């Protein structure tokens, strides 16, 4: 079974994560997060499968996140649906890399979590 690997190729964390997948022989479909931004529907499904807070899907260290004042909007009580719609407007708002597999979603690159889900 392969997985979907959603990345921004210039991101150093994404490069390390891709190298990890390759070194462990894990098959994946590669997707450029800016050229093929996740849709609101995909984000909603991934959020449900992840079991995490929707806030974890935001790239909090990105310039766009700060420019748009998203933390204040989240703190003011954005709904999950509003979050999905906002995230779907620009791939640079989405935390990366993402790995989506059968029954799991991994956000960011944390080796122990990746080992548990993928090995």
mmCIF file with all atom_site columns, C-alpha atoms in Angstrom:
data_model
loop_
_atom_site.group_PDB
_atom_site.id
_atom_site.type_symbol
_atom_site.label_atom_id
_atom_site.label_alt_id
_atom_site.label_comp_id
_atom_site.label_asym_id
_atom_site.label_entity_id
_atom_site.label_seq_id
_atom_site.pdbx_PDB_ins_code
_atom_site.Cartn_x
_atom_site.Cartn_y
_atom_site.Cartn_z
_atom_site.occupancy
_atom_site.B_iso_or_equiv
_atom_site.pdbx_formal_charge
_atom_site.auth_seq_id
_atom_site.auth_comp_id
_atom_site.auth_asym_id
_atom_site.auth_atom_id
_atom_site.pdbx_PDB_model_num
ATOM 1   C CA . UNK A 1 1   ? 0.000   0.000  0.000  1.00 0.00 ? 1   UNK A CA 1
ATOM 2   C CA . UNK A 1 2   ? 1.340   3.413  -0.919 1.00 0.00 ? 2   UNK A CA 1
ATOM 3   C CA . UNK A 1 3   ? 0.756   6.701  0.812  1.00 0.00 ? 3   UNK A CA 1
ATOM 4   C CA . UNK A 1 4   ? 0.230   10.281 -0.300 1.00 0.00 ? 4   UNK A CA 1
ATOM 5   C CA . UNK A 1 5   ? 3.178   12.548 0.497  1.00 0.00 ? 5   UNK A CA 1
ATOM 6   C CA . UNK A 1 6   ? 2.207   16.225 0.357  1.00 0.00 ? 6   UNK A CA 1
ATOM 7   C CA . UNK A 1 7   ? 5.228   18.505 0.348  1.00 0.00 ? 7   UNK A CA 1
ATOM 8   C CA . UNK A 1 8   ? 6.794   21.799 -0.622 1.00 0.00 ? 8   UNK A CA 1
ATOM 9   C CA . UNK A 1 9   ? 9.955   20.670 -2.447 1.00 0.00 ? 9   UNK A CA 1
ATOM 10  C CA . UNK A 1 10  ? 12.078  23.639 -1.305 1.00 0.00 ? 10  UNK A CA 1
ATOM 11  C CA . UNK A 1 11  ? 11.314  22.929 2.370  1.00 0.00 ? 11  UNK A CA 1
ATOM 12  C CA . UNK A 1 12  ? 14.297  21.330 4.131  1.00 0.00 ? 12  UNK A CA 1
ATOM 13  C CA . UNK A 1 13  ? 12.042  19.339 6.474  1.00 0.00 ? 13  UNK A CA 1
ATOM 14  C CA . UNK A 1 14  ? 10.159  17.978 3.469  1.00 0.00 ? 14  UNK A CA 1
ATOM 15  C CA . UNK A 1 15  ? 13.470  17.004 1.851  1.00 0.00 ? 15  UNK A CA 1
ATOM 16  C CA . UNK A 1 16  ? 14.508  15.118 5.008  1.00 0.00 ? 16  UNK A CA 1
ATOM 17  C CA . UNK A 1 17  ? 11.119  13.435 5.221  1.00 0.00 ? 17  UNK A CA 1
ATOM 18  C CA . UNK A 1 18  ? 11.250  12.354 1.569  1.00 0.00 ? 18  UNK A CA 1
ATOM 19  C CA . UNK A 1 19  ? 14.763  10.961 2.069  1.00 0.00 ? 19  UNK A CA 1
ATOM 20  C CA . UNK A 1 20  ? 13.455  9.020  5.090  1.00 0.00 ? 20  UNK A CA 1
ATOM 21  C CA . UNK A 1 21  ? 10.605  7.536  3.026  1.00 0.00 ? 21  UNK A CA 1
ATOM 22  C CA . UNK A 1 22  ? 13.045  6.594  0.250  1.00 0.00 ? 22  UNK A CA 1
ATOM 23  C CA . UNK A 1 23  ? 15.570  5.059  2.647  1.00 0.00 ? 23  UNK A CA 1
ATOM 24  C CA . UNK A 1 24  ? 12.834  2.877  4.169  1.00 0.00 ? 24  UNK A CA 1
ATOM 25  C CA . UNK A 1 25  ? 11.514  1.758  0.789  1.00 0.00 ? 25  UNK A CA 1
ATOM 26  C CA . UNK A 1 26  ? 8.075   3.253  1.343  1.00 0.00 ? 26  UNK A CA 1
ATOM 27  C CA . UNK A 1 27  ? 6.082   3.790  -1.831 1.00 0.00 ? 27  UNK A CA 1
ATOM 28  C CA . UNK A 1 28  ? 4.308   7.124  -2.066 1.00 0.00 ? 28  UNK A CA 1
ATOM 29  C CA . UNK A 1 29  ? 2.556   9.441  -4.459 1.00 0.00 ? 29  UNK A CA 1
ATOM 30  C CA . UNK A 1 30  ? 4.246   12.833 -4.362 1.00 0.00 ? 30  UNK A CA 1
ATOM 31  C CA . UNK A 1 31  ? 2.158   16.010 -4.399 1.00 0.00 ? 31  UNK A CA 1
ATOM 32  C CA . UNK A 1 32  ? 3.387   19.619 -4.514 1.00 0.00 ? 32  UNK A CA 1
ATOM 33  C CA . UNK A 1 33  ? 1.368   21.508 -1.897 1.00 0.00 ? 33  UNK A CA 1
ATOM 34  C CA . UNK A 1 34  ? 1.411   24.817 -3.798 1.00 0.00 ? 34  UNK A CA 1
ATOM 35  C CA . UNK A 1 35  ? 0.819   23.519 -7.311 1.00 0.00 ? 35  UNK A CA 1
ATOM 36  C CA . UNK A 1 36  ? -1.940  21.182 -6.115 1.00 0.00 ? 36  UNK A CA 1
ATOM 37  C CA . UNK A 1 37  ? -3.235  22.705 -2.896 1.00 0.00 ? 37  UNK A CA 1
ATOM 38  C CA . UNK A 1 38  ? -5.411  20.462 -0.726 1.00 0.00 ? 38  UNK A CA 1
ATOM 39  C CA . UNK A 1 39  ? -9.123  21.134 -1.094 1.00 0.00 ? 39  UNK A CA 1
ATOM 40  C CA . UNK A 1 40  ? -11.384 21.994 1.821  1.00 0.00 ? 40  UNK A CA 1
ATOM 41  C CA . UNK A 1 41  ? -12.961 18.533 1.468  1.00 0.00 ? 41  UNK A CA 1
ATOM 42  C CA . UNK A 1 42  ? -9.573  16.794 1.603  1.00 0.00 ? 42  UNK A CA 1
ATOM 43  C CA . UNK A 1 43  ? -8.537  18.862 4.607  1.00 0.00 ? 43  UNK A CA 1
ATOM 44  C CA . UNK A 1 44  ? -11.774 18.010 6.423  1.00 0.00 ? 44  UNK A CA 1
ATOM 45  C CA . UNK A 1 45  ? -11.261 14.288 5.775  1.00 0.00 ? 45  UNK A CA 1
ATOM 46  C CA . UNK A 1 46  ? -7.598  14.446 6.810  1.00 0.00 ? 46  UNK A CA 1
ATOM 47  C CA . UNK A 1 47  ? -8.492  16.380 9.946  1.00 0.00 ? 47  UNK A CA 1
ATOM 48  C CA . UNK A 1 48  ? -11.070 13.760 10.952 1.00 0.00 ? 48  UNK A CA 1
ATOM 49  C CA . UNK A 1 49  ? -8.610  10.911 10.260 1.00 0.00 ? 49  UNK A CA 1
ATOM 50  C CA . UNK A 1 50  ? -5.790  12.599 12.184 1.00 0.00 ? 50  UNK A CA 1
ATOM 51  C CA . UNK A 1 51  ? -7.601  12.989 15.492 1.00 0.00 ? 51  UNK A CA 1
ATOM 52  C CA . UNK A 1 52  ? -5.688  16.246 15.968 1.00 0.00 ? 52  UNK A CA 1
ATOM 53  C CA . UNK A 1 53  ? -6.809  19.817 16.498 1.00 0.00 ? 53  UNK A CA 1
ATOM 54  C CA . UNK A 1 54  ? -7.426  21.689 13.235 1.00 0.00 ? 54  UNK A CA 1
ATOM 55  C CA . UNK A 1 55  ? -4.835  24.214 14.445 1.00 0.00 ? 55  UNK A CA 1
ATOM 56  C CA . UNK A 1 56  ? -2.137  21.591 13.832 1.00 0.00 ? 56  UNK A CA 1
ATOM 57  C CA . UNK A 1 57  ? -2.834  21.871 10.091 1.00 0.00 ? 57  UNK A CA 1
ATOM 58  C CA . UNK A 1 58  ? -1.651  25.491 9.986  1.00 0.00 ? 58  UNK A CA 1
ATOM 59  C CA . UNK A 1 59  ? 1.941   26.361 9.109  1.00 0.00 ? 59  UNK A CA 1
ATOM 60  C CA . UNK A 1 60  ? 2.389   28.667 12.095 1.00 0.00 ? 60  UNK A CA 1
ATOM 61  C CA . UNK A 1 61  ? 5.959   29.572 11.134 1.00 0.00 ? 61  UNK A CA 1
ATOM 62  C CA . UNK A 1 62  ? 4.978   30.763 7.665  1.00 0.00 ? 62  UNK A CA 1
ATOM 63  C CA . UNK A 1 63  ? 4.908   34.394 6.572  1.00 0.00 ? 63  UNK A CA 1
ATOM 64  C CA . UNK A 1 64  ? 1.327   34.107 5.290  1.00 0.00 ? 64  UNK A CA 1
ATOM 65  C CA . UNK A 1 65  ? 0.148   32.886 8.693  1.00 0.00 ? 65  UNK A CA 1
ATOM 66  C CA . UNK A 1 66  ? 1.540   36.029 10.319 1.00 0.00 ? 66  UNK A CA 1
ATOM 67  C CA . UNK A 1 67  ? 0.518   38.403 7.509  1.00 0.00 ? 67  UNK A CA 1
ATOM 68  C CA . UNK A 1 68  ? -3.104  37.267 7.669  1.00 0.00 ? 68  UNK A CA 1
ATOM 69  C CA . UNK A 1 69  ? -3.238  37.349 11.476 1.00 0.00 ? 69  UNK A CA 1
ATOM 70  C CA . UNK A 1 70  ? -4.521  33.796 11.563 1.00 0.00 ? 70  UNK A CA 1
ATOM 71  C CA . UNK A 1 71  ? -3.671  33.157 15.221 1.00 0.00 ? 71  UNK A CA 1
ATOM 72  C CA . UNK A 1 72  ? -6.038  35.961 16.245 1.00 0.00 ? 72  UNK A CA 1
ATOM 73  C CA . UNK A 1 73  ? -8.738  34.573 13.942 1.00 0.00 ? 73  UNK A CA 1
ATOM 74  C CA . UNK A 1 74  ? -8.336  31.096 15.437 1.00 0.00 ? 74  UNK A CA 1
ATOM 75  C CA . UNK A 1 75  ? -8.402  32.521 18.953 1.00 0.00 ? 75  UNK A CA 1
ATOM 76  C CA . UNK A 1 76  ? -11.598 34.406 18.065 1.00 0.00 ? 76  UNK A CA 1
ATOM 77  C CA . UNK A 1 77  ? -13.304 31.093 17.356 1.00 0.00 ? 77  UNK A CA 1
ATOM 78  C CA . UNK A 1 78  ? -13.048 30.111 13.701 1.00 0.00 ? 78  UNK A CA 1
ATOM 79  C CA . UNK A 1 79  ? -15.088 26.991 12.956 1.00 0.00 ? 79  UNK A CA 1
ATOM 80  C CA . UNK A 1 80  ? -13.419 23.908 11.530 1.00 0.00 ? 80  UNK A CA 1
ATOM 81  C CA . UNK A 1 81  ? -15.201 24.555 8.223  1.00 0.00 ? 81  UNK A CA 1
ATOM 82  C CA . UNK A 1 82  ? -13.830 28.121 8.104  1.00 0.00 ? 82  UNK A CA 1
ATOM 83  C CA . UNK A 1 83  ? -10.356 26.717 8.774  1.00 0.00 ? 83  UNK A CA 1
ATOM 84  C CA . UNK A 1 84  ? -10.649 24.205 5.921  1.00 0.00 ? 84  UNK A CA 1
ATOM 85  C CA . UNK A 1 85  ? -11.783 26.938 3.530  1.00 0.00 ? 85  UNK A CA 1
ATOM 86  C CA . UNK A 1 86  ? -8.918  29.231 4.567  1.00 0.00 ? 86  UNK A CA 1
ATOM 87  C CA . UNK A 1 87  ? -6.295  26.476 4.336  1.00 0.00 ? 87  UNK A CA 1
ATOM 88  C CA . UNK A 1 88  ? -7.594  25.544 0.877  1.00 0.00 ? 88  UNK A CA 1
ATOM 89  C CA . UNK A 1 89  ? -6.837  29.041 -0.442 1.00 0.00 ? 89  UNK A CA 1
ATOM 90  C CA . UNK A 1 90  ? -3.036  28.678 -0.254 1.00 0.00 ? 90  UNK A CA 1
ATOM 91  C CA . UNK A 1 91  ? -0.780  25.656 0.199  1.00 0.00 ? 91  UNK A CA 1
ATOM 92  C CA . UNK A 1 92  ? 1.739   27.778 2.065  1.00 0.00 ? 92  UNK A CA 1
ATOM 93  C CA . UNK A 1 93  ? -0.748  28.035 4.953  1.00 0.00 ? 93  UNK A CA 1
ATOM 94  C CA . UNK A 1 94  ? -0.726  24.259 5.432  1.00 0.00 ? 94  UNK A CA 1
ATOM 95  C CA . UNK A 1 95  ? 1.771   22.554 7.749  1.00 0.00 ? 95  UNK A CA 1
ATOM 96  C CA . UNK A 1 96  ? 4.002   20.206 5.832  1.00 0.00 ? 96  UNK A CA 1
ATOM 97  C CA . UNK A 1 97  ? 4.947   17.579 5.067  1.00 0.00 ? 97  UNK A CA 1
ATOM 98  C CA . UNK A 1 98  ? 1.735   15.606 5.264  1.00 0.00 ? 98  UNK A CA 1
ATOM 99  C CA . UNK A 1 99  ? 1.571   11.850 4.898  1.00 0.00 ? 99  UNK A CA 1
ATOM 100 C CA . UNK A 1 100 ? -1.853  10.369 4.327  1.00 0.00 ? 100 UNK A CA 1
ATOM 101 C CA . UNK A 1 101 ? -2.347  6.627  4.457  1.00 0.00 ? 101 UNK A CA 1
ATOM 102 C CA . UNK A 1 102 ? -5.024  4.091  5.150  1.00 0.00 ? 102 UNK A CA 1
ATOM 103 C CA . UNK A 1 103 ? -6.392  5.172  8.532  1.00 0.00 ? 103 UNK A CA 1
ATOM 104 C CA . UNK A 1 104 ? -3.725  7.721  9.472  1.00 0.00 ? 104 UNK A CA 1
ATOM 105 C CA . UNK A 1 105 ? -2.524  11.259 8.779  1.00 0.00 ? 105 UNK A CA 1
ATOM 106 C CA . UNK A 1 106 ? 0.895   12.521 9.841  1.00 0.00 ? 106 UNK A CA 1
ATOM 107 C CA . UNK A 1 107 ? 1.621   16.245 10.016 1.00 0.00 ? 107 UNK A CA 1
ATOM 108 C CA . UNK A 1 108 ? 5.207   17.458 10.084 1.00 0.00 ? 108 UNK A CA 1
ATOM 109 C CA . UNK A 1 109 ? 8.192   15.148 10.255 1.00 0.00 ? 109 UNK A CA 1
ATOM 110 C CA . UNK A 1 110 ? 8.594   13.363 13.585 1.00 0.00 ? 110 UNK A CA 1
ATOM 111 C CA . UNK A 1 111 ? 10.545  10.141 13.053 1.00 0.00 ? 111 UNK A CA 1
ATOM 112 C CA . UNK A 1 112 ? 9.014   8.137  15.953 1.00 0.00 ? 112 UNK A CA 1
ATOM 113 C CA . UNK A 1 113 ? 5.463   8.804  14.723 1.00 0.00 ? 113 UNK A CA 1
ATOM 114 C CA . UNK A 1 114 ? 6.458   8.011  11.146 1.00 0.00 ? 114 UNK A CA 1
ATOM 115 C CA . UNK A 1 115 ? 8.124   4.755  12.224 1.00 0.00 ? 115 UNK A CA 1
ATOM 116 C CA . UNK A 1 116 ? 5.021   3.722  14.172 1.00 0.00 ? 116 UNK A CA 1
ATOM 117 C CA . UNK A 1 117 ? 2.634   4.457  11.292 1.00 0.00 ? 117 UNK A CA 1
ATOM 118 C CA . UNK A 1 118 ? 4.768   3.402  8.320  1.00 0.00 ? 118 UNK A CA 1
ATOM 119 C CA . UNK A 1 119 ? 7.105   0.600  9.378  1.00 0.00 ? 119 UNK A CA 1
#
